[in-house]
Short mmCIF file of C-alpha atoms in Angstrom, two decimals:
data_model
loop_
_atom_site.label_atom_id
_atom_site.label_comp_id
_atom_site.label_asym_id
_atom_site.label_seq_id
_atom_site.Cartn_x
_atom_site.Cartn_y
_atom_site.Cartn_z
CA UNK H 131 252.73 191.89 -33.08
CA UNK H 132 249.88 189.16 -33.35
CA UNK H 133 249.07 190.03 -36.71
CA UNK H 134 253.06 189.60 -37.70
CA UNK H 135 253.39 186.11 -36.09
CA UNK H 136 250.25 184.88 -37.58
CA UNK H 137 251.35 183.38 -40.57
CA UNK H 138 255.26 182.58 -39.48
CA UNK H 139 253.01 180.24 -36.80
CA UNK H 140 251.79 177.63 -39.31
CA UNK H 141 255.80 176.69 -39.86
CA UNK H 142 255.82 175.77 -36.23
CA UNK H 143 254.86 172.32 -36.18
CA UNK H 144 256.81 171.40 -38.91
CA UNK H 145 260.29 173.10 -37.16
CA UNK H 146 259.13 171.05 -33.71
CA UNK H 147 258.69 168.12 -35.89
CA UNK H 148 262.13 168.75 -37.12
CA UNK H 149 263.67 169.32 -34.18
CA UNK H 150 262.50 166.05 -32.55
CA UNK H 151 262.66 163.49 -35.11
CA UNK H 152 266.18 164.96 -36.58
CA UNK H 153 268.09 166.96 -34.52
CA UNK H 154 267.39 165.29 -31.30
CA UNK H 155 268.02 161.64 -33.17
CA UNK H 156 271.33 163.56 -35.12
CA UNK H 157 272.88 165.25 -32.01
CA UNK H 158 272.31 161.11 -30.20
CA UNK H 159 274.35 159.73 -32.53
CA UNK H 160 276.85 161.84 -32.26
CA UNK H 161 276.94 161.26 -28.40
CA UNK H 162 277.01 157.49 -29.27
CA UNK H 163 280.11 158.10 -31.89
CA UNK H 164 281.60 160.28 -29.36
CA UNK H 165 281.01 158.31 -26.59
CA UNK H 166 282.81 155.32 -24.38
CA UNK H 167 282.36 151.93 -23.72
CA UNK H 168 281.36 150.02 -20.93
CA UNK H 169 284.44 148.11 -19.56
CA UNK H 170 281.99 145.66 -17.89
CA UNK H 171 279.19 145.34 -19.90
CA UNK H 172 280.56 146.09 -23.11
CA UNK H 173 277.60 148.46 -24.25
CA UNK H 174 277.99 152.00 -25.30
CA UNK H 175 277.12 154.54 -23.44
CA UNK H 176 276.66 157.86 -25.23
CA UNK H 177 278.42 161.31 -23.77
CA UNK H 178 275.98 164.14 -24.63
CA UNK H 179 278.48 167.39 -23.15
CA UNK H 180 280.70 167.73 -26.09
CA UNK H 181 283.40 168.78 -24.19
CA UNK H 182 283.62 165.07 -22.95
CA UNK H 183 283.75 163.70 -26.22
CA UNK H 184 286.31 161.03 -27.12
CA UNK H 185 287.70 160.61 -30.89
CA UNK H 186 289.33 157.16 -30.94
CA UNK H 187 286.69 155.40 -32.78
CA UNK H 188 286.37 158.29 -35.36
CA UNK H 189 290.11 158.47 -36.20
CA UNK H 190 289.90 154.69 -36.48
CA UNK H 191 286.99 154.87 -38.96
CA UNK H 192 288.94 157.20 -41.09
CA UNK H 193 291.84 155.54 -41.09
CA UNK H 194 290.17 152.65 -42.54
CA UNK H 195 288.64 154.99 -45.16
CA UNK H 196 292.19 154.69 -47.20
CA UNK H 197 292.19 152.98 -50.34
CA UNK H 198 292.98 149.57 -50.14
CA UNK H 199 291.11 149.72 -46.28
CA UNK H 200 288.10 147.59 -45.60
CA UNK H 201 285.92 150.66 -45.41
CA UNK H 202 287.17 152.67 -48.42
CA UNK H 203 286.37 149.41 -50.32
CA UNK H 204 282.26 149.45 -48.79
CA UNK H 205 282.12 153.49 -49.65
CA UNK H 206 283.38 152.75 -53.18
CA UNK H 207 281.33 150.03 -54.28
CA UNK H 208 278.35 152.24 -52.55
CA UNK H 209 279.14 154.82 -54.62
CA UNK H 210 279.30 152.60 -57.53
CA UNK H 211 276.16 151.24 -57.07
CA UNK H 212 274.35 154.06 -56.25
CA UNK H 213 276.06 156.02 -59.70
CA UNK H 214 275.04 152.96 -61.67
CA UNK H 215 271.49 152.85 -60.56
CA UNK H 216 270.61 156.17 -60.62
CA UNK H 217 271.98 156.28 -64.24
CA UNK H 218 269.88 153.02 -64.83
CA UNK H 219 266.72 154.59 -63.23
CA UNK H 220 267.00 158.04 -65.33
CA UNK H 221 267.49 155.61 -68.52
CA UNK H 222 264.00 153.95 -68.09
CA UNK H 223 262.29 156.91 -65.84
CA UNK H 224 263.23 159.97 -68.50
CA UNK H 225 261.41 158.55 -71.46
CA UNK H 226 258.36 157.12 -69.42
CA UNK H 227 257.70 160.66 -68.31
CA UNK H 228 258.46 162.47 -71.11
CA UNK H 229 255.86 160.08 -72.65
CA UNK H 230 253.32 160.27 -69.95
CA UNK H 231 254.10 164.29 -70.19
CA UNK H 232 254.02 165.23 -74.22
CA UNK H 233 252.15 162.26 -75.75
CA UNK H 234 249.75 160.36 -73.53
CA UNK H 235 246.60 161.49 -73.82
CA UNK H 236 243.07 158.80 -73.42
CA UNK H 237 246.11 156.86 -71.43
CA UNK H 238 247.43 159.41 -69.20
CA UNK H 239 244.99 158.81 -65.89
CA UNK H 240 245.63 154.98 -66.56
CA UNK H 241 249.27 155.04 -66.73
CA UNK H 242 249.89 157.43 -64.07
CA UNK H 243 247.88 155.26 -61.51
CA UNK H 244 249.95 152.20 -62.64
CA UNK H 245 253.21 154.14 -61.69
CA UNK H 246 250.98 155.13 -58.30
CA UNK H 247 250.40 151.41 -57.69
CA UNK H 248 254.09 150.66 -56.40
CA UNK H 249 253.52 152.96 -53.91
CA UNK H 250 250.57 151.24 -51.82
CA UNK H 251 253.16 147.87 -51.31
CA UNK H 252 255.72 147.46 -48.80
CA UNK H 253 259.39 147.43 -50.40
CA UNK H 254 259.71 144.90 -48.39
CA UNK H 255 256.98 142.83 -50.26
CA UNK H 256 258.26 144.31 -53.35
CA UNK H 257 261.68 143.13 -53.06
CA UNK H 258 260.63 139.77 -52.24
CA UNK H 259 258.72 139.46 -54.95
CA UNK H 260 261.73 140.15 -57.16
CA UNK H 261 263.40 137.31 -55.45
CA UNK H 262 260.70 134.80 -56.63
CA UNK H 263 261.37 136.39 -60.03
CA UNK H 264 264.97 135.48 -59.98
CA UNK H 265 265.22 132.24 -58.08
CA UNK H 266 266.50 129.34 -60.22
CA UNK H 267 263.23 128.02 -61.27
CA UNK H 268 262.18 131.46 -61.57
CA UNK H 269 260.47 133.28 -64.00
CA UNK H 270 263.91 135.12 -65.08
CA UNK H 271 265.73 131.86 -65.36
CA UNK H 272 262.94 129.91 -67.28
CA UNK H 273 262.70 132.90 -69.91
CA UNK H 274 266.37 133.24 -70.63
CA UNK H 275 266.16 129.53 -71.11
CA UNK H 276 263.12 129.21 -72.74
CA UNK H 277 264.26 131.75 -75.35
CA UNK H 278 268.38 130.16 -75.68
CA UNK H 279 270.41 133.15 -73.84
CA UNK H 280 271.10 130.39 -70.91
CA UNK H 281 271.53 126.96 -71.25
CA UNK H 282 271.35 126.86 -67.27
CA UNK H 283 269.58 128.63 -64.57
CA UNK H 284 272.29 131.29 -63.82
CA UNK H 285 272.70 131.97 -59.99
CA UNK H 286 271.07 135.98 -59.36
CA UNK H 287 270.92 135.69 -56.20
CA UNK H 288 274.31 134.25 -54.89
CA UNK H 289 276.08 137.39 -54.53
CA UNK H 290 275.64 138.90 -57.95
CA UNK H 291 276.29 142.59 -58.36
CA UNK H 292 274.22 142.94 -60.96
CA UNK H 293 271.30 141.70 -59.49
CA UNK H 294 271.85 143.64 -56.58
CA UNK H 295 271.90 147.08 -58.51
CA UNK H 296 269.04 145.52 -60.66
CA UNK H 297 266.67 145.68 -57.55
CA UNK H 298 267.82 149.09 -56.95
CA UNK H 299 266.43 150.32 -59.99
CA UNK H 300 263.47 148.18 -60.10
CA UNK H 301 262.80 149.86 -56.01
CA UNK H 302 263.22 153.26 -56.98
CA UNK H 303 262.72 154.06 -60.56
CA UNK H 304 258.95 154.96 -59.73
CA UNK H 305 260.10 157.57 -57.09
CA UNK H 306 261.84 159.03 -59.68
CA UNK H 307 259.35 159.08 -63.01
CA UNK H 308 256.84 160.98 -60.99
CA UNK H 309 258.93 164.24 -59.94
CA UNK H 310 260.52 164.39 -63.83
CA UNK H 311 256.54 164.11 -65.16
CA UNK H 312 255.79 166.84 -62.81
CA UNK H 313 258.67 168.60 -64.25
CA UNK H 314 258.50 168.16 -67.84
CA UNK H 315 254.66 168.73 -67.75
CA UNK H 316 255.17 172.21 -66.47
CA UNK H 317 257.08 172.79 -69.72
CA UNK H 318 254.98 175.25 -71.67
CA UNK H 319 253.82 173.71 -75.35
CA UNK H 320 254.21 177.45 -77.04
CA UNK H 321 257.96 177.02 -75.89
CA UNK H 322 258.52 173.65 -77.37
CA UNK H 323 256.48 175.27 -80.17
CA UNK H 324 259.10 178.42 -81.13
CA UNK H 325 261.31 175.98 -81.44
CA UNK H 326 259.91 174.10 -84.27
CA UNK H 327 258.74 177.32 -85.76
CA UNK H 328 262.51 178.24 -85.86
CA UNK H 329 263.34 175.43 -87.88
CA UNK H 330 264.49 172.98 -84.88
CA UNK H 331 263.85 169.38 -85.64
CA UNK H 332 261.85 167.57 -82.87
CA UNK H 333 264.91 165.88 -81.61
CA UNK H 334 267.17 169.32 -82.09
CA UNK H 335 264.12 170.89 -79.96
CA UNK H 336 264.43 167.70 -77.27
CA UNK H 337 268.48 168.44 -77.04
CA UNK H 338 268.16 172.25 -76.68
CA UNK H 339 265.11 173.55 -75.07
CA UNK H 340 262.98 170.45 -72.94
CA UNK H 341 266.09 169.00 -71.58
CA UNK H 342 267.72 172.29 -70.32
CA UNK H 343 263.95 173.38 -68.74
CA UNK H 344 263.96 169.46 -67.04
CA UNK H 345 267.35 169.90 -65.79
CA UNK H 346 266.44 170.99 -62.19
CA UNK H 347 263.63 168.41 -62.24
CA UNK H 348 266.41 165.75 -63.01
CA UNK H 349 268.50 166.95 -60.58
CA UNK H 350 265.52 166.96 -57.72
CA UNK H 351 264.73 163.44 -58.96
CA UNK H 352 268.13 162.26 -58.89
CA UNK H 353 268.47 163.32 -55.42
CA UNK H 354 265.09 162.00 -53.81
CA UNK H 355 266.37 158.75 -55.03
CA UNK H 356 270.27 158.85 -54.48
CA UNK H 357 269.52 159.47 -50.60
CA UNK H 358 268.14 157.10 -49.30
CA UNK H 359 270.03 154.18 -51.59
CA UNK H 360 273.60 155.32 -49.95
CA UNK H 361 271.78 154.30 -46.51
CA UNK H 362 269.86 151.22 -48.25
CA UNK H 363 270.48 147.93 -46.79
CA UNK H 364 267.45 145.69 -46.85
CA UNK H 365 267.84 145.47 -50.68
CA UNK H 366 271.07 143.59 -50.81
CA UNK H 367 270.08 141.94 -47.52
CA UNK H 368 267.27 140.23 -49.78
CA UNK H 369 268.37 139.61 -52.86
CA UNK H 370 272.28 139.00 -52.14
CA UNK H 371 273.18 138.73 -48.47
CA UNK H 372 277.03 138.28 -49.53
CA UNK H 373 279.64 140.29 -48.11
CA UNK H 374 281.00 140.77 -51.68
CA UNK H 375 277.98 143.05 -52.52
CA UNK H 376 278.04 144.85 -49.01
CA UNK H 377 277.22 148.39 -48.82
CA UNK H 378 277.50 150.55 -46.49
CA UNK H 379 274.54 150.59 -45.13
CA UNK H 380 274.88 147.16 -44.57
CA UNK H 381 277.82 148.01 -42.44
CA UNK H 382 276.15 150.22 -40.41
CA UNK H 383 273.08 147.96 -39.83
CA UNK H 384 275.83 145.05 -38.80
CA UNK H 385 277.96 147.22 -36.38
CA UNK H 386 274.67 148.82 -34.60
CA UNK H 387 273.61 145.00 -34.12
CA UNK H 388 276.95 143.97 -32.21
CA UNK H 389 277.41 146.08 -28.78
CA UNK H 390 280.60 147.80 -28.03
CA UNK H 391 280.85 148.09 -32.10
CA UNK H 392 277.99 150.05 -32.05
CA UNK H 393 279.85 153.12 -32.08
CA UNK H 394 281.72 152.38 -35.37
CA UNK H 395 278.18 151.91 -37.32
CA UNK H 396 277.73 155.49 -35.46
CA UNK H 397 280.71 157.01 -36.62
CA UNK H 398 280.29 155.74 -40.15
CA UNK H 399 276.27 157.21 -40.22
CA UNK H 400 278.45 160.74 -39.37
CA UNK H 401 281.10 160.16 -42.36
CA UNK H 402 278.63 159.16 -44.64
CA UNK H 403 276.16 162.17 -43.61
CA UNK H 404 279.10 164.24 -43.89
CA UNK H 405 279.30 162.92 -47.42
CA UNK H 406 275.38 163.34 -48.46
CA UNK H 407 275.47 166.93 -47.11
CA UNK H 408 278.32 167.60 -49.58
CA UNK H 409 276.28 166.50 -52.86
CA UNK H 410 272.85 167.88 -50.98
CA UNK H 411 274.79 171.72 -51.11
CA UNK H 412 275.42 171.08 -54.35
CA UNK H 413 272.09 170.51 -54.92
CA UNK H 414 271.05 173.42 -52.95
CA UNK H 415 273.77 175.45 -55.02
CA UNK H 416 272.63 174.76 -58.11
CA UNK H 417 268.96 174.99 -57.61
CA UNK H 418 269.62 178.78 -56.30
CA UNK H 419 271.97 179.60 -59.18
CA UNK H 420 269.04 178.41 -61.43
CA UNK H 421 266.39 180.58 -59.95
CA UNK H 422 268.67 183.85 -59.87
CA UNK H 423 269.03 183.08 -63.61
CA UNK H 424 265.65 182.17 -64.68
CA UNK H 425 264.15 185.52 -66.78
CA UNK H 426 261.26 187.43 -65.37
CA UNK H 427 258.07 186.69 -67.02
#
């Protein structure tokens, strides 16, 4: 009985870890979203039997999710953003670890602690620092000007989309480069190798055999980044602050700081966990699909 414990033993301080600092946090926001508000004080007060739960503030929430609805427009330009950075971050992130992977060689230590670097500053620091980049005196402006693209400092950081999903990519991209190189670096060099022996052209090889082995790695990437950017809010915080360019976590982060409305930013954490847990099965689908199919060595 000891002996067939013994190893199932070391997973138990990761499941109490689990259990604590997600379920217990998870199952409170329900109670909050679920919950009442104080007549009096105006605070909310969380109801943790679920039997007592009230839905008013949920039904509300989704009936602002309908197009043309305040909320429908936050999720959509969310979505947007998020689609359109992760797209921009696979862009520059692909061919930097495909690089670092198949060609690199003297380099490789160097350029691998450069994309390690990012990692040892705050975001927070790293964000601002993009803001001194873009400011109208910036080094961004002066460039564009320097070289004739603007006649006149353009204005990144009143509101601008583009600069918002711009710092999005620039925050992420290196959480991304490092699971791909792990990824394409696993690819054996005698497969790549077949390939070109059966007449495959290095970019035929490329289309056919290294970017169907990197899939999974793409999609693993994809997701570590596409997470936590649907709850991001500090980014366009810094470098926009406009509603125009308000996401949803900005949303939440507003209604949690404003009492009674604090269980509408807990209703719209459920919908848009509900959401994540969608494309995270899908995820989890996929990746088990690909292992039943991989061949036996």
């Amino acid at each position: 009985m000891g002996r067939r414990l013994f190893w199932p033993s070391f997973a138990f301080p990761g499941a109490a870890w689990l259990v604590v600092l997600f379920l217990v946090p998870t199952y409170a926001v329900l109670a909050v979203a679920f919950g009442r508000v104080d007549p009096i004080f105006n605070n909310p007060v969380p109801v943790w039997e679920p039997w007592h739960w009230q839905f008013q503030t949920m039904r509300s929430v989704l009936d602002e999710l309908r197009p043309g609805h305040p909320f429908w427009t936050v999720y959509a330009r969310t979505f947007a953003y998020v689609a359109i950075a992760l797209a921009g971050c696979l862009a520059i992130g692909y061919p930097v670890a495909y690089y670092l992977a198949r060609h690199a060689t003297r380099t490789k230590a160097f350029l691998l602690v450069l994309l390690i670097i990012p990692f040892w500053v705050s975001y927070l620091m790293r964000m601002l620092a993009w803001v001194g980049l873009l400011l109208p005196d910036g080094l961004v402006n002066r460039t564009l000007m320097d070289v004739g693209i603007l006649s006149q400092p353009h204005g990144w950081l009143d509101g601008q989309s583009s600069s918002v999903i711009l710092a999005l990519i620039y925050g992420y991209v290196p959480y991304l480069i490092l699971p791909l190189y792990a990824t394409l670096d696993r690819i054996e060099r005698h497969v790549l190798e077949a390939g070109r022996d059966l007449g495959a052209s290095p970019f035929s090889t490329f289309v056919h055999v290294t970017l169907p082995l990197s899939r999974n790695g793409i999609l693993a990437a994809s997701v570590l980044i596409a997470l936590p950017m649907f709850g991001d809010y500090y980014t366009n915080d810094v470098i926009s602050g406009s509603p125009q360019t308000s996401m949803i976590g900005n949303q939440i982060n507003l209604f949690f700081q404003g009492g009674p409305q604090r269980t509408v930013g807990a209703a719209l954490v459920i919908v848009l966990s509900a959401l994540l847990a969608v494309l995270m099965s899908y995820y989890l689908w996929v990746t088990v699909r690909a292992s039943r199919s991989e061949p036996a060595l």
